[in-house]
XYZ file of C-alpha atoms in Angstrom:
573
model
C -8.898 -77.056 -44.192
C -6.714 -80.296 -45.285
C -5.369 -81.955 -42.647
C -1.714 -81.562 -44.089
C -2.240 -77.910 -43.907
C -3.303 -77.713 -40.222
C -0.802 -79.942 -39.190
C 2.043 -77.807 -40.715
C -0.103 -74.454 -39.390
C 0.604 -76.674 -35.574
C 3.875 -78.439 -36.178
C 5.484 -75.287 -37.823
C 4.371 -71.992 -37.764
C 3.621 -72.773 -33.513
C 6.764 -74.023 -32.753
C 8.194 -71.306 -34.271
C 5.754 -68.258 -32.473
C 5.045 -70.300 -29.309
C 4.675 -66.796 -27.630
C 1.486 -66.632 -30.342
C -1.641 -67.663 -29.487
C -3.475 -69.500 -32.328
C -6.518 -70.993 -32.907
C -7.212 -73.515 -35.504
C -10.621 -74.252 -36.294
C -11.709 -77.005 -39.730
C -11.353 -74.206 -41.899
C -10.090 -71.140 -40.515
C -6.666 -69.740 -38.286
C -7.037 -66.623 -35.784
C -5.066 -65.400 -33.136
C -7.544 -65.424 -29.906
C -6.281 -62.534 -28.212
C -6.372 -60.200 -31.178
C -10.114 -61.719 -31.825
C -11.352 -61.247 -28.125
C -9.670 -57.643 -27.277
C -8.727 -56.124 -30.799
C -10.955 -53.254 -32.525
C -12.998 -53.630 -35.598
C -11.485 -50.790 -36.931
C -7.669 -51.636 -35.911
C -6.347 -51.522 -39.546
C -2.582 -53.247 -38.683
C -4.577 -56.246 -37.151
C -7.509 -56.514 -39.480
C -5.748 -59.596 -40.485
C -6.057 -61.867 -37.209
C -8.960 -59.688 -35.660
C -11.104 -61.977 -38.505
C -10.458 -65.609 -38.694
C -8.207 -66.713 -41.923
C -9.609 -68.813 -44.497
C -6.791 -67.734 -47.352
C -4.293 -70.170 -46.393
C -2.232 -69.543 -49.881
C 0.148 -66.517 -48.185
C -0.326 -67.617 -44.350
C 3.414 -67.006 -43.355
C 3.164 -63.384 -44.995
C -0.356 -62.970 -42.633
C 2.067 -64.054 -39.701
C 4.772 -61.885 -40.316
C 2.466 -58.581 -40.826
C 1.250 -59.740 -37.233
C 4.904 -59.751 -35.401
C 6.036 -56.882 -36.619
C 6.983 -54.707 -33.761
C 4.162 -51.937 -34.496
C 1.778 -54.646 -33.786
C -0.936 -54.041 -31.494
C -0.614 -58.116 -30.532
C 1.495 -57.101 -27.932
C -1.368 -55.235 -26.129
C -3.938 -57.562 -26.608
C -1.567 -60.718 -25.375
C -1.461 -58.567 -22.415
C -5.127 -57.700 -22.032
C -5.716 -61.349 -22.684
C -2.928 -62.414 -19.893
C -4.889 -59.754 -17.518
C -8.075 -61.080 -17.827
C -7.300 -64.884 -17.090
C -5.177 -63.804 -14.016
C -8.697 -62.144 -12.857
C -10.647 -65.082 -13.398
C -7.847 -67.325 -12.243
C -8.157 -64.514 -9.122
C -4.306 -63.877 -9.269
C -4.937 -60.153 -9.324
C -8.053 -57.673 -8.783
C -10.525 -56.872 -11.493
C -11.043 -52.788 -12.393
C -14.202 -52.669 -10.684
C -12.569 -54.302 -7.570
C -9.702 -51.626 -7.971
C -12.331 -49.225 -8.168
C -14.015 -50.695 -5.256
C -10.980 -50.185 -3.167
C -10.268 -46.912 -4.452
C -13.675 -45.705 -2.991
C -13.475 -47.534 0.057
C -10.520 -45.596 0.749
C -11.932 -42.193 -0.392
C -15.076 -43.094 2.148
C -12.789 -43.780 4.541
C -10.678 -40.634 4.362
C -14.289 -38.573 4.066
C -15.215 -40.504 7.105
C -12.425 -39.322 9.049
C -12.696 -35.832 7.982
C -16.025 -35.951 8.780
C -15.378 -36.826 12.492
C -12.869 -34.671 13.557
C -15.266 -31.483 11.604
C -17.745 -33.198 14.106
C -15.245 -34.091 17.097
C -14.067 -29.646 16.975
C -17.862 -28.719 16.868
C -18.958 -31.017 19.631
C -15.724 -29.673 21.435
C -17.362 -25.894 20.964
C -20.693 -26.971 22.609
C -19.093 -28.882 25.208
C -17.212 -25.883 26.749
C -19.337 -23.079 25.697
C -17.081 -21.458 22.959
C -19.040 -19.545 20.135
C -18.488 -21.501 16.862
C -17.444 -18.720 14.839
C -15.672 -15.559 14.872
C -15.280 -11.515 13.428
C -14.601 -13.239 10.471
C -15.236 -17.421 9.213
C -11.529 -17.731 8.492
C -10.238 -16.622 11.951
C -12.958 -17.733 14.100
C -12.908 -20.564 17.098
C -14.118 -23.814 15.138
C -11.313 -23.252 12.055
C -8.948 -22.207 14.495
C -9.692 -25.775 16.865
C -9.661 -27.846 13.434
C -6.509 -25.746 11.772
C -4.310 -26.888 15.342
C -6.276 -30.467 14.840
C -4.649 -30.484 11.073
C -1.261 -30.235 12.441
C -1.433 -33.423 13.828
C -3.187 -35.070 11.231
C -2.022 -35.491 7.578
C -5.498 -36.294 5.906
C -6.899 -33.893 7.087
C -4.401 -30.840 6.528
C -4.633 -31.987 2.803
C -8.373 -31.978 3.181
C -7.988 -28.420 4.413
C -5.200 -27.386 1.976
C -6.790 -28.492 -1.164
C -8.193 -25.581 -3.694
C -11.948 -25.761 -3.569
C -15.033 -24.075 -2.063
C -15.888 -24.299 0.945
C -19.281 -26.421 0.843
C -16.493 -29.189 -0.329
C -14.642 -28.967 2.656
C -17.623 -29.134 4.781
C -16.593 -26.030 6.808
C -18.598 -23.626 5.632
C -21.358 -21.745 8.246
C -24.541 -24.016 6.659
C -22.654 -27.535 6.824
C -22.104 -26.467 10.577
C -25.339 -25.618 10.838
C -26.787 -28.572 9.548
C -24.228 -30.720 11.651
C -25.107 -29.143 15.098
C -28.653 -29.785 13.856
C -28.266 -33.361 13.398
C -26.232 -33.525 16.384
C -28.850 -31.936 18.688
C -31.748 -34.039 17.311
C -29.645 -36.974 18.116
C -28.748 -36.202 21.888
C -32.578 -34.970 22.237
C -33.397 -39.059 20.978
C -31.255 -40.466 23.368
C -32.560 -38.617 26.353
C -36.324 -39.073 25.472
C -35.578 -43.152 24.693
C -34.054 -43.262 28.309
C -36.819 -41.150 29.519
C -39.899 -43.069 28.390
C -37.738 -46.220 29.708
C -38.607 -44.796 33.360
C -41.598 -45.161 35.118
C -42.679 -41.600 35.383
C -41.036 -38.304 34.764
C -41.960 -34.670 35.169
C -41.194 -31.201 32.694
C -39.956 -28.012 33.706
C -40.055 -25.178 31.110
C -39.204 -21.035 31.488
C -39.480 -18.516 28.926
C -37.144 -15.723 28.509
C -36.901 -13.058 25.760
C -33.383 -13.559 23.743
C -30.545 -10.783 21.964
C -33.169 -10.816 18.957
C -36.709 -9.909 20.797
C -37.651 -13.589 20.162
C -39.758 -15.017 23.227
C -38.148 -18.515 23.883
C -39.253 -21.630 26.186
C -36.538 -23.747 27.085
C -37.612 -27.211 28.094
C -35.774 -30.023 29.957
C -37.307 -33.527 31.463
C -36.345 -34.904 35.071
C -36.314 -38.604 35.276
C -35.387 -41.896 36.920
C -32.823 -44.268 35.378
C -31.626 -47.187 36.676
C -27.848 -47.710 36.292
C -25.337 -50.497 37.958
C -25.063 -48.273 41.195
C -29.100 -47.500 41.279
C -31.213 -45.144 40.557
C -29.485 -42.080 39.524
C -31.919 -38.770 38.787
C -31.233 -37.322 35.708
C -32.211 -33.621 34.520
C -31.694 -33.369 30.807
C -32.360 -30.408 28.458
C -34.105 -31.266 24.991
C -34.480 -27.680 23.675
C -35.419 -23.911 22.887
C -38.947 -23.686 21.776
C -40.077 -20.555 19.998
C -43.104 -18.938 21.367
C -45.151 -16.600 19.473
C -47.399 -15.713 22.428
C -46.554 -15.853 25.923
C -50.682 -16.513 27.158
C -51.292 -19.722 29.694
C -52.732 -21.520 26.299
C -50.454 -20.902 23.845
C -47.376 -21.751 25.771
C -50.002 -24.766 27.124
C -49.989 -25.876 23.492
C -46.643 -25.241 22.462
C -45.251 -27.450 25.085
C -48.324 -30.282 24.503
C -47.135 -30.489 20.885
C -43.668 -30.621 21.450
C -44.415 -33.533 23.544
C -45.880 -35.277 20.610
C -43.485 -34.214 18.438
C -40.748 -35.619 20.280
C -42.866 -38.881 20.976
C -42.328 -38.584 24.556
C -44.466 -40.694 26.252
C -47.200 -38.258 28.247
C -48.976 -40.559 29.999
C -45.906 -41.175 32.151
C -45.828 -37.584 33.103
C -46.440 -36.962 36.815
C -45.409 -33.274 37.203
C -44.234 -30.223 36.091
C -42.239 -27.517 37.012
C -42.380 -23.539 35.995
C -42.094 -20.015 37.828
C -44.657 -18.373 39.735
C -45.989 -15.899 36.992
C -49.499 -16.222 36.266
C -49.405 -17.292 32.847
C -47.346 -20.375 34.339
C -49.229 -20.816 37.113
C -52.364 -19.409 36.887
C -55.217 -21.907 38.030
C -57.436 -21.339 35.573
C -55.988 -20.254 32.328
C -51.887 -21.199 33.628
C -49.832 -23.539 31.466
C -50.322 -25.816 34.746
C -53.697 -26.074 34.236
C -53.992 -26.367 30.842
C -52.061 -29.360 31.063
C -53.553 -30.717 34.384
C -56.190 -31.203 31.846
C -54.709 -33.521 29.569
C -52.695 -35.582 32.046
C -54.158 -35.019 35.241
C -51.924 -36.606 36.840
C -49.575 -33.894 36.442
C -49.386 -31.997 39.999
C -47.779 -28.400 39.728
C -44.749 -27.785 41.622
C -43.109 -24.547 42.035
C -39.330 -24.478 42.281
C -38.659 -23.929 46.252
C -36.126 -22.137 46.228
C -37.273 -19.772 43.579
C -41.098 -19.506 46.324
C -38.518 -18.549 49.211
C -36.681 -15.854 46.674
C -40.283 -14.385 46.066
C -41.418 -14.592 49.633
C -38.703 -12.456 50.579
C -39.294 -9.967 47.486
C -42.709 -9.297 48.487
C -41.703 -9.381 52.311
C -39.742 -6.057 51.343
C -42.267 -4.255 49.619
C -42.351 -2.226 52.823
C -41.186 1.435 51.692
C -38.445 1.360 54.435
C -36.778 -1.873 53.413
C -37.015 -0.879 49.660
C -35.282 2.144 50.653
C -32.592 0.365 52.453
C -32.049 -1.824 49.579
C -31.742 0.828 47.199
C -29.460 3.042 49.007
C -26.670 0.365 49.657
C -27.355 -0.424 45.725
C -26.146 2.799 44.854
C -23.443 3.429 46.894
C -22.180 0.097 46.115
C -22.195 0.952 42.448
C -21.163 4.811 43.043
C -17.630 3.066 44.463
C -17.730 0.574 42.277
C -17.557 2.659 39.079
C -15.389 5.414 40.649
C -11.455 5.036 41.207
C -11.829 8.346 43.175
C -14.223 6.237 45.070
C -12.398 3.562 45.647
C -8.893 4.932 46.468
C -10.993 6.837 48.964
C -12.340 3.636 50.320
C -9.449 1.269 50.537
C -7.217 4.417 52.387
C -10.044 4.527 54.805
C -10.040 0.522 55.351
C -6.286 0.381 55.777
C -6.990 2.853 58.345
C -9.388 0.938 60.328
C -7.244 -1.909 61.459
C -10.905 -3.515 63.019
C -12.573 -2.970 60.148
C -10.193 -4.507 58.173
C -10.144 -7.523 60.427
C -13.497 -8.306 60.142
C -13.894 -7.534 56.054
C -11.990 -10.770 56.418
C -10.125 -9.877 52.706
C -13.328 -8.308 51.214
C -12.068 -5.019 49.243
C -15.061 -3.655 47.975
C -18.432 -3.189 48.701
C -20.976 -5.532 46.618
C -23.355 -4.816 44.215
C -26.661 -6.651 45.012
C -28.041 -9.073 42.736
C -31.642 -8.476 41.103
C -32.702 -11.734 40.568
C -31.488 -13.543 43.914
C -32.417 -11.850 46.728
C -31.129 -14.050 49.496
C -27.481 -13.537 47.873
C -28.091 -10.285 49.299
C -27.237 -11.286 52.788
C -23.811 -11.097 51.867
C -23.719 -7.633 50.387
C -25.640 -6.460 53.530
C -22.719 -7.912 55.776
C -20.179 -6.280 54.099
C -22.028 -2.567 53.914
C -22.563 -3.019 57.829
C -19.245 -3.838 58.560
C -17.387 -1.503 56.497
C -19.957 1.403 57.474
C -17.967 3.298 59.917
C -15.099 3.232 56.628
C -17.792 3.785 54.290
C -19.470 7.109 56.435
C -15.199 8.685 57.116
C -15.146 7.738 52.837
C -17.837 9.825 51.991
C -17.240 12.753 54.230
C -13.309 13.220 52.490
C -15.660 12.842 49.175
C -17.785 15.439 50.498
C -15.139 17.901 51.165
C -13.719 17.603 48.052
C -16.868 18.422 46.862
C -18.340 15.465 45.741
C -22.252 16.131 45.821
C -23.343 13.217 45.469
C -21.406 11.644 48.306
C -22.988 14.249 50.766
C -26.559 12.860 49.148
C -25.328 9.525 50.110
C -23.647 10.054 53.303
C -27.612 12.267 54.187
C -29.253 8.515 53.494
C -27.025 6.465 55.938
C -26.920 9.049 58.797
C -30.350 8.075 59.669
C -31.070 5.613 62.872
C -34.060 4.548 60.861
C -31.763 3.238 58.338
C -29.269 1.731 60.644
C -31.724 -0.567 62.465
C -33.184 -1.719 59.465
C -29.733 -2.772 57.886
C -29.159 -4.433 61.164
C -32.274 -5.969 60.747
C -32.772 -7.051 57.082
C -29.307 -8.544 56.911
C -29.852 -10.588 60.064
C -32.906 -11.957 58.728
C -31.607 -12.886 55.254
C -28.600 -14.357 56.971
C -30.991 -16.639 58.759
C -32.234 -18.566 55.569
C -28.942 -18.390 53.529
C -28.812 -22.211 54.552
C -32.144 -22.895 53.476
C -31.756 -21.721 50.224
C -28.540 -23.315 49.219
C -30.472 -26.385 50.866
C -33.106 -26.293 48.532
C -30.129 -25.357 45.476
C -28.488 -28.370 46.053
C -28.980 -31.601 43.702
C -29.453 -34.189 46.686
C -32.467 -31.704 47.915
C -34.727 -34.336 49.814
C -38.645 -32.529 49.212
C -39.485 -34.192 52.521
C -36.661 -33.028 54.420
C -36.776 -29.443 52.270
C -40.900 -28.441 53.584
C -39.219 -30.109 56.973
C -35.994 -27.279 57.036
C -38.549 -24.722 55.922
C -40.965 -25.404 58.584
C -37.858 -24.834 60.891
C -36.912 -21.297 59.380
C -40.752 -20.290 59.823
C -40.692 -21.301 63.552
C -37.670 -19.801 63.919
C -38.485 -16.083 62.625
C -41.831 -16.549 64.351
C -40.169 -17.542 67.759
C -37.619 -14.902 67.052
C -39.739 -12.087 66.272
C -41.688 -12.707 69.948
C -38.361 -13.217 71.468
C -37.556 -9.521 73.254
C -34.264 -10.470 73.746
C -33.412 -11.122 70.300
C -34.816 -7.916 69.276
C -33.234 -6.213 72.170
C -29.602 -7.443 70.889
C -30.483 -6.327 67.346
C -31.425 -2.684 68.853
C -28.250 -2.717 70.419
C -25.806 -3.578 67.455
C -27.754 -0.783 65.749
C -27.258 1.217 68.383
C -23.325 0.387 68.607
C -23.053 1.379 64.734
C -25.121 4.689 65.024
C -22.615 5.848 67.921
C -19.671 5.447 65.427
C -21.233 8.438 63.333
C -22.953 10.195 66.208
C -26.487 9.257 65.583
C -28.981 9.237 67.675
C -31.637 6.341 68.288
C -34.956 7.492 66.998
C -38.484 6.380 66.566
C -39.942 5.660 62.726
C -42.015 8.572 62.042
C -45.876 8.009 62.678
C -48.885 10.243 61.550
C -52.757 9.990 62.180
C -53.250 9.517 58.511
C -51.071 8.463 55.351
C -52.853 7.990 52.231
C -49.399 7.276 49.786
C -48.824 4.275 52.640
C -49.402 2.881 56.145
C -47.921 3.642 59.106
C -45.200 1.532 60.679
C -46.454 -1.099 61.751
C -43.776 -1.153 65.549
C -44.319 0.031 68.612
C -40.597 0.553 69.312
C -37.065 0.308 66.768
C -36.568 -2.994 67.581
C -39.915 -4.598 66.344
C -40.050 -5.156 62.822
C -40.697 -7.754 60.114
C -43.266 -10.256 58.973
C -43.311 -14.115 57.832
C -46.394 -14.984 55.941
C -45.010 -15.222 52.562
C -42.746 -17.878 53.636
C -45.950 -20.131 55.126
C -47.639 -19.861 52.091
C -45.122 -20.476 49.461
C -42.523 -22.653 50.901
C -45.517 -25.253 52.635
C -47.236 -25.385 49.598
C -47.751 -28.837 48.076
C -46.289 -30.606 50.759
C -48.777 -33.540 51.157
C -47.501 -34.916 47.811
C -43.714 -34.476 48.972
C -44.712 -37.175 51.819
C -44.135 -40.480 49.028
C -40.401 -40.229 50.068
C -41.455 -41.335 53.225
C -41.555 -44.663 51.528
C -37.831 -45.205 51.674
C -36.903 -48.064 54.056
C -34.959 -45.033 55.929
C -38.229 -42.760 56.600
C -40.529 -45.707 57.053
C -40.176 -44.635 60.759
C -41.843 -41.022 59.762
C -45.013 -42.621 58.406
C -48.481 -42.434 60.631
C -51.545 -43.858 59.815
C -52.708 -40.286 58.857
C -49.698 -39.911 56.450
C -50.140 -43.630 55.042
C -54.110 -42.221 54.110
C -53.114 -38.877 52.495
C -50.159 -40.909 50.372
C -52.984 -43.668 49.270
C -55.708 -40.645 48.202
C -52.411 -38.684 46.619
C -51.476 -41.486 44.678
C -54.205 -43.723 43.958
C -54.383 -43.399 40.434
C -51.023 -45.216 40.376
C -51.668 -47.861 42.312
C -53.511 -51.257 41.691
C -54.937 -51.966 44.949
C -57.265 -50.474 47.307
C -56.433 -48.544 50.386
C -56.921 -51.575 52.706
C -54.191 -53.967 50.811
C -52.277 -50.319 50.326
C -51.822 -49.804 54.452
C -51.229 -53.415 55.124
C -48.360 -53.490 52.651
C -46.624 -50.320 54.346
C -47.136 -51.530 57.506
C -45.640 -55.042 56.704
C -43.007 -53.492 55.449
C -42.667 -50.905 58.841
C -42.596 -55.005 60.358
C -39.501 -55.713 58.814
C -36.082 -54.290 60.609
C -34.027 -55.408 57.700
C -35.704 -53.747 55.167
């Protein structure tokens, strides 16, 4: 191009379209914008989307270009747009985009929690997650009154789409409580296998749907700010497909693999007394004695004194107590005519009434917890006199089964041995709440049952105590008119033995409770190695705990005993 040419192309036509942006090369003129951002195929720009080299009809070329149907406008923009990115005076698309799915994350994020918040909510207080029906049932319900309150996610609710989108539906729950649960379980066996030792406890029940299933928690040690704390966590529902010692053995070995909890640590476990669990031979106990031997069996206590006293009424006359008070208890129970009967005759009885002490009907006894019985006992003694005037109105009014029931209780035989079964299950209803209770010191627990076995064995050569238990039995049979009688006795019973008194005030046995309740006991003594018991600890204690827990310990039994009696040395301790 001659240089007269591009200097009128710059002095001229520029001035004139400053708001243009031309490009002047030796031998060509285009408009950059058009070039950069125009299409090949734009028809009303084909003239500046190619450089021009026809310089003959330039100013027509420029006016085609301005007219107002021009795409120029658009591409000066597009071209203004993109140097205010790189000049970063405004954000590129893919940053817009970027920000638009930042937010969208964000929004899914906190939809996300408060879905998880409502089901955590469910677990936390036992409410079933869903309903009769998915629409009405307790988790929409808890995240519909949640929506009120909460704008994003009310739309996120609102919107038109299936449910798998919303994240509500019964398998995105599933999956969530799922995830959830795995995550707790982590937690608790990462804290467990940061504690020195620990100890299992499993039971196996049969569920709504026939399926046989093991829960499983751990018991621990962890170390907090205030100490050590003892910690009882549950990890979850195993399902058994046999209920032998080595199956369940297995199950429970795996699941300790599977869970990566750390099994060398393990220093006991804890299930029932059935023989599958605790069978010495072919018991889960044993079966895992074998891979960690370290792992001593220990029956619950509480649930040892619960069977002690089951198989301490086996005896055909306490059974027969115990199922007598059963069903008058639920004969009243289930009956208004019963029960109208029952609270006109205690409204009578002004004594009575006194010493019900706000107790208006009779209770049911419990098949599982036997010493809870001692309460249901109480009550049937004291309200017998109302109980016996109840059934005879019943019986008049022709009520069969009352005369069947008042028959049963008319009997000396089972007078005294109400008398005497409650007063004996009375006598360990501190014991057992004792050995309920969280703080339950195993040392101090064999000591209090130690106490109850001297006790019933002092009591039951004590005459006098028997004496005053024949006379309250007495007192009650004189209400109704009974007479005190001897248990029947024969030469020879085949069906079962004789009774084993000499007189109606001599009756009961306590070996059960040695052998279940003392069981163990040696190992229990390690608590003796507070600074508090040190005072408990003999030389003969200080040997058992060494051969108890020598595979624990790093020095022999002579640097063992002169470390616990250094510390015995030292008052502060």
């Amino acid at each position: 191009m001659k240089n007269g040419v591009k200097r009128k192309v710059q002095n001229v036509w520029f001035k004139e379209h400053q708001w243009l942006r031309y490009s002047v090369s030796e031998d060509s003129l285009y408009c950059a914008p058009c070039v950069l951002f125009g299409r090949n195929d734009s028809i009303k720009e084909k003239t500046f989307i190619r450089p021009v080299t026809d310089w003959t009809n330039i100013s027509g070329y420029f006016k085609r270009h301005e007219r107002s149907d021009s795409s120029h406008f658009r591409f000066v923009e597009m071209a203004d747009n993109f140097l205010r990115v790189i000049r970063n005076e405004k954000p590129s698309i893919s940053d817009t985009l970027t920000s638009s799915r930042d937010l969208q994350i964000g929004k899914n994020r906190h939809i996300m929690k408060r879905i998880i918040e409502t089901l955590i909510l469910c677990g936390r207080q036992n409410i079933a997650v869903r309903g009769h029906t998915e629409e009405r049932s307790n988790f929409m319900a808890i995240l519909n009154h949640a929506a009120s309150e909460d704008d994003v996610l009310s739309k996120h609710l609102t919107q038109r789409t299936n449910a798998k989108a919303k994240y509500t539906s019964p398998d995105i729950q599933n999956e969530i409580l799922k995830i959830i649960g795995r995550t707790i379980r982590e937690n608790i066996v990462r804290d467990c296998n940061k504690s020195d030792y620990f100890a299992i406890l499993a039971d196996e029940a049969t569920d709504t749907s026939t399926k046989e299933q093991v829960s499983l928690c751990l018991r621990f040690l962890e170390h907090t700010d205030n100490g050590l704390e003892v910690r009882e966590e549950f990890v979850g529902f195993l399902h058994a497909h046999s209920i032998r010692g080595q199956a369940l053995a297995t199950l429970l070995l795996d699941t300790i693999d599977e869970y990566e909890i750390d099994g060398d640590q393990l220093r006991a476990q804890g299930y029932d007394g059935a023989a599958n669990m605790s069978g010495k031979h072919q018991g889960v106990q044993a079966h895992v004695k074998e891979r960690f031997p370290e792992a001593s069996y220990v029956h619950c206590k509480s649930h040892c004194l619960n069977l002690a006293i089951v198989h301490s009424c086996k005896d055909a006359s306490v059974r027969t107590i115990m199922s007598t008070v059963q069903d008058i208890a639920f004969s009243f129970d289930y009956s208004a005519k019963k029960m109208d009967a029952f609270y006109n005759e205690v409204d009578a009885d002004i004594l009575t009434k006194e010493e019900l002490d706000g107790r208006r009907k009779l209770r049911t006894l419990c098949e599982t917890r036997w010493t809870s019985r001692a309460d249901s006992l109480y009550t049937f003694r004291v309200a017998f006199p109302v109980i016996v005037s109840a059934l005879e109105h019943l019986r008049q009014d022709g009520d069969d089964k009352a005369g069947q029931f008042l028959a049963a209780i008319s009997r000396f035989e089972f007078i005294i041995g109400l008398v005497t079964t409650e007063h004996i299950l009375q006598s360990i209803v501190h014991l057992t709440t004792y050995l309920q209770s969280k703080s339950c010191d195993l040392v101090e627990a064999v000591r209090e049952c130690k106490l109850i076995i001297d006790q019933l064995s002092d009591e039951r050569n004590d005459d006098s105590v028997w004496d005053a238990l024949f006379d309250k039995a007495v007192t009650m049979a004189d209400t109704i008119e009974v007479l005190p009688s001897m248990p029947r006795r024969i030469g020879r019973q085949v069906n079962r033995a004789n009774h084993p008194a000499d007189t109606p005030s001599q009756y009961y046995f306590i070996a059960e409770l040695t052998g279940r309740l003392l069981d163990n006991s040696d190992r229990f003594q390690g608590q003796n190695l507070i600074p508090a018991r040190l005072e408990w600890l003999t030389a003969e204690c200080i040997d058992k705990l060494y051969e108890t827990y020598r595979h624990d310990l790093t020095d022999n039994q002579g640097t063992f005993n002169s470390e616990v009696q250094r510390w015995q040395r030292r008052p502060n301790l």
